[in-house]
PDB file of C-alpha atoms in Angstrom:
ATOM      1  CA  MET A  17      15.181 -13.981 -17.878  1.00 64.00           C
ATOM      2  CA  ILE A  18      12.487 -13.930 -15.199  1.00 69.00           C
ATOM      3  CA  THR A  19      13.933 -13.296 -11.755  1.00 70.00           C
ATOM      4  CA  PRO A  20      12.130 -13.000  -8.410  1.00 71.00           C
ATOM      5  CA  GLY A  21      12.887  -9.273  -8.410  1.00 67.00           C
ATOM      6  CA  ARG A  22      11.122  -8.805 -11.722  1.00 71.00           C
ATOM      7  CA  VAL A  23       8.114 -10.799 -10.546  1.00 75.00           C
ATOM      8  CA  VAL A  24       7.828  -8.637  -7.426  1.00 71.00           C
ATOM      9  CA  SER A  25       8.235  -5.480  -9.531  1.00 70.00           C
ATOM     10  CA  TYR A  26       5.442  -6.574 -11.830  1.00 74.00           C
ATOM     11  CA  ILE A  27       3.200  -7.436  -8.858  1.00 74.00           C
ATOM     12  CA  ASN A  28       3.829  -3.978  -7.409  1.00 71.00           C
ATOM     13  CA  ILE A  29       3.165  -2.272 -10.729  1.00 73.00           C
ATOM     14  CA  VAL A  30      -0.088  -4.213 -11.200  1.00 76.00           C
ATOM     15  CA  LEU A  31      -1.299  -3.547  -7.637  1.00 73.00           C
ATOM     16  CA  PHE A  32      -0.328   0.123  -7.797  1.00 74.00           C
ATOM     17  CA  PRO A  33      -3.440   1.265  -9.725  1.00 76.00           C
ATOM     18  CA  LEU A  34      -5.685  -0.555  -7.250  1.00 76.00           C
ATOM     19  CA  TYR A  35      -4.044   1.143  -4.298  1.00 74.00           C
ATOM     20  CA  TRP A  36      -4.019   4.501  -6.079  1.00 76.00           C
ATOM     21  CA  ILE A  37      -7.760   4.294  -6.777  1.00 80.00           C
ATOM     22  CA  ALA A  38      -8.423   3.375  -3.149  1.00 75.00           C
ATOM     23  CA  ALA A  39      -6.136   6.147  -1.853  1.00 72.00           C
ATOM     24  CA  GLN A  40      -7.539   8.861  -4.102  1.00 76.00           C
ATOM     25  CA  PHE A  41     -11.243   8.068  -4.210  1.00 82.00           C
ATOM     26  CA  ILE A  42     -12.454   5.483  -1.696  1.00 79.00           C
ATOM     27  CA  LEU A  43     -10.441   6.376   1.426  1.00 76.00           C
ATOM     28  CA  PRO A  44     -11.218  10.131   1.466  1.00 77.00           C
ATOM     29  CA  GLU A  45     -14.938   9.486   1.006  1.00 81.00           C
ATOM     30  CA  SER A  46     -14.908   6.870   3.740  1.00 77.00           C
ATOM     31  CA  ALA A  47     -12.975   9.135   6.102  1.00 75.00           C
ATOM     32  CA  GLN A  48     -15.415  11.969   5.547  1.00 80.00           C
ATOM     33  CA  PHE A  49     -18.374   9.644   6.115  1.00 78.00           C
ATOM     34  CA  PHE A  50     -17.017   8.109   9.314  1.00 75.00           C
ATOM     35  CA  THR A  51     -15.764  11.359  10.837  1.00 76.00           C
ATOM     36  CA  SER A  52     -19.212  12.896  10.389  1.00 78.00           C
ATOM     37  CA  PHE A  53     -20.337  10.708  13.320  1.00 73.00           C
ATOM     38  CA  ASP A  54     -17.916  12.525  15.676  1.00 75.00           C
ATOM     39  CA  GLU A  55     -16.411   9.224  16.785  1.00 73.00           C
ATOM     40  CA  GLU A  56     -12.746   8.296  16.837  1.00 77.00           C
ATOM     41  CA  LEU A  57     -11.798   5.864  14.098  1.00 76.00           C
ATOM     42  CA  PRO A  58     -10.098   2.553  15.002  1.00 78.00           C
ATOM     43  CA  TRP A  59      -6.287   2.755  14.961  1.00 82.00           C
ATOM     44  CA  LEU A  60      -5.989   0.452  11.929  1.00 78.00           C
ATOM     45  CA  THR A  61      -8.338   2.675   9.948  1.00 76.00           C
ATOM     46  CA  GLN A  62      -6.338   5.735  10.993  1.00 79.00           C
ATOM     47  CA  VAL A  63      -3.078   4.094   9.871  1.00 80.00           C
ATOM     48  CA  VAL A  64      -4.548   3.217   6.472  1.00 76.00           C
ATOM     49  CA  MET A  65      -5.931   6.740   6.051  1.00 76.00           C
ATOM     50  CA  GLU A  66      -2.566   8.293   6.933  1.00 78.00           C
ATOM     51  CA  SER A  67      -0.630   6.000   4.582  1.00 75.00           C
ATOM     52  CA  ALA A  68      -2.755   6.981   1.593  1.00 73.00           C
ATOM     53  CA  GLY A  69      -0.441   9.907   0.891  1.00 75.00           C
ATOM     54  CA  TYR A  70       2.497   7.586   0.198  1.00 75.00           C
ATOM     55  CA  TRP A  71       1.017   5.814  -2.828  1.00 70.00           C
ATOM     56  CA  TRP A  72       3.865   7.021  -5.045  1.00 74.00           C
ATOM     57  CA  VAL A  73       6.381   4.783  -3.225  1.00 73.00           C
ATOM     58  CA  LEU A  74       4.640   1.689  -4.607  1.00 70.00           C
ATOM     59  CA  ILE A  75       5.499   2.723  -8.168  1.00 71.00           C
ATOM     60  CA  PHE A  76       8.831   4.517  -7.611  1.00 76.00           C
ATOM     61  CA  VAL A  77      10.757   1.668  -5.950  1.00 73.00           C
ATOM     62  CA  PRO A  78       9.846  -1.068  -8.505  1.00 72.00           C
ATOM     63  CA  LEU A  79      10.728   1.269 -11.372  1.00 74.00           C
ATOM     64  CA  LEU A  80      14.012   2.167  -9.664  1.00 76.00           C
ATOM     65  CA  GLU A  81      14.774  -1.526  -9.181  1.00 71.00           C
ATOM     66  CA  ARG A  82      14.064  -2.248 -12.859  1.00 70.00           C
ATOM     67  CA  PHE A  83      16.212   0.724 -13.890  1.00 74.00           C
ATOM     68  CA  LEU A  84      19.144  -0.339 -11.708  1.00 72.00           C
ATOM     69  CA  SER A  85      18.946  -3.968 -12.824  1.00 68.00           C
ATOM     70  CA  GLY A  86      19.317  -2.808 -16.423  1.00 69.00           C
ATOM     71  CA  TRP A  87      22.618  -1.127 -15.608  1.00 64.00           C
ATOM     72  CA  GLY A  88      24.123  -4.365 -14.360  1.00 62.00           C
ATOM     73  CA  ARG A  89      27.604  -4.135 -12.864  1.00 64.00           C
ATOM     74  CA  GLN A  90      27.864  -0.365 -13.164  1.00 75.00           C
ATOM     75  CA  VAL A  91      25.709   0.020 -10.039  1.00 71.00           C
ATOM     76  CA  PRO A  92      27.311  -1.078  -6.748  1.00 78.00           C
ATOM     77  CA  ARG A  93      26.032  -4.421  -5.517  1.00 75.00           C
ATOM     78  CA  LEU A  94      25.046  -2.953  -2.133  1.00 78.00           C
ATOM     79  CA  VAL A  95      22.817  -0.320  -3.763  1.00 77.00           C
ATOM     80  CA  ARG A  96      21.110  -2.929  -5.945  1.00 74.00           C
ATOM     81  CA  GLY A  97      20.686  -5.207  -2.924  1.00 78.00           C
ATOM     82  CA  VAL A  98      19.091  -2.500  -0.794  1.00 81.00           C
ATOM     83  CA  VAL A  99      16.709  -1.426  -3.560  1.00 77.00           C
ATOM     84  CA  THR A 100      15.801  -5.052  -4.283  1.00 76.00           C
ATOM     85  CA  ALA A 101      15.157  -5.708  -0.581  1.00 82.00           C
ATOM     86  CA  ILE A 102      12.902  -2.653  -0.381  1.00 80.00           C
ATOM     87  CA  ASN A 103      11.135  -3.841  -3.527  1.00 76.00           C
ATOM     88  CA  TYR A 104      10.502  -7.270  -1.955  1.00 79.00           C
ATOM     89  CA  LEU A 105       9.187  -5.621   1.196  1.00 81.00           C
ATOM     90  CA  LEU A 106       6.860  -3.410  -0.838  1.00 76.00           C
ATOM     91  CA  GLY A 107       5.688  -6.458  -2.789  1.00 74.00           C
ATOM     92  CA  LEU A 108       4.786  -8.188   0.441  1.00 77.00           C
ATOM     93  CA  LEU A 109       3.087  -5.050   1.750  1.00 75.00           C
ATOM     94  CA  ALA A 110       1.185  -4.581  -1.516  1.00 71.00           C
ATOM     95  CA  ILE A 111      -0.182  -8.111  -1.308  1.00 74.00           C
ATOM     96  CA  ILE A 112      -1.138  -7.637   2.348  1.00 78.00           C
ATOM     97  CA  PHE A 113      -2.356  -4.051   1.992  1.00 73.00           C
ATOM     98  CA  VAL A 114      -5.374  -4.690  -0.248  1.00 72.00           C
ATOM     99  CA  PRO A 115      -7.181  -6.894   2.319  1.00 78.00           C
ATOM    100  CA  LEU A 116      -5.939  -4.580   5.071  1.00 77.00           C
ATOM    101  CA  VAL A 117      -7.609  -1.587   3.397  1.00 75.00           C
ATOM    102  CA  ILE A 118     -10.861  -3.522   3.114  1.00 77.00           C
ATOM    103  CA  LEU A 119     -10.694  -4.533   6.774  1.00 80.00           C
ATOM    104  CA  ALA A 120      -9.822  -0.984   7.842  1.00 77.00           C
ATOM    105  CA  LEU A 121     -12.816   0.391   5.979  1.00 76.00           C
ATOM    106  CA  TYR A 122     -15.172  -2.085   7.642  1.00 80.00           C
ATOM    107  CA  LEU A 123     -13.872  -1.651  11.207  1.00 79.00           C
ATOM    108  CA  PRO A 124     -15.821   1.588  11.838  1.00 78.00           C
ATOM    109  CA  ILE A 125     -18.991  -0.120  10.601  1.00 79.00           C
ATOM    110  CA  PHE A 126     -18.397  -2.992  13.017  1.00 80.00           C
ATOM    111  CA  GLU A 127     -17.814  -0.462  15.796  1.00 77.00           C
ATOM    112  CA  MET A 128     -21.068   1.354  14.988  1.00 76.00           C
ATOM    113  CA  GLY A 129     -22.903  -1.976  15.013  1.00 79.00           C
ATOM    114  CA  ARG A 130     -21.471  -2.784  18.428  1.00 79.00           C
ATOM    115  CA  VAL A 131     -22.583   0.580  19.810  1.00 75.00           C
ATOM    116  CA  VAL A 132     -26.088   0.219  18.355  1.00 78.00           C
ATOM    117  CA  ALA A 133     -26.438  -3.312  19.746  1.00 79.00           C
ATOM    118  CA  GLN A 134     -25.775  -2.133  23.316  1.00 76.00           C
TER     119      GLN A 134
END
């Protein structure tokens, strides 16, 4: 049976490799490039760079939710509810985070363009 929790888990599991690739390869290169200009990065870019170390949460919580849902009534309802709520929140963040990463990577370029135009 397809439930909303399973759909969100599958969305998280599909988006996880995209975020992992960005966190491991694209973000460090971008950070090194932008910090070489000795300018402070925009706060959104800094937040995205700092959150790159928590990529494992995007895969752990959906797998935990799938594991707990398989146990059924043996797991307390409150525990399942909390894990499912966190899974929904991560699903929403995963959907929002991909465009946010793209925007955060372009913000320093926009800032450099503004400085050059002055």
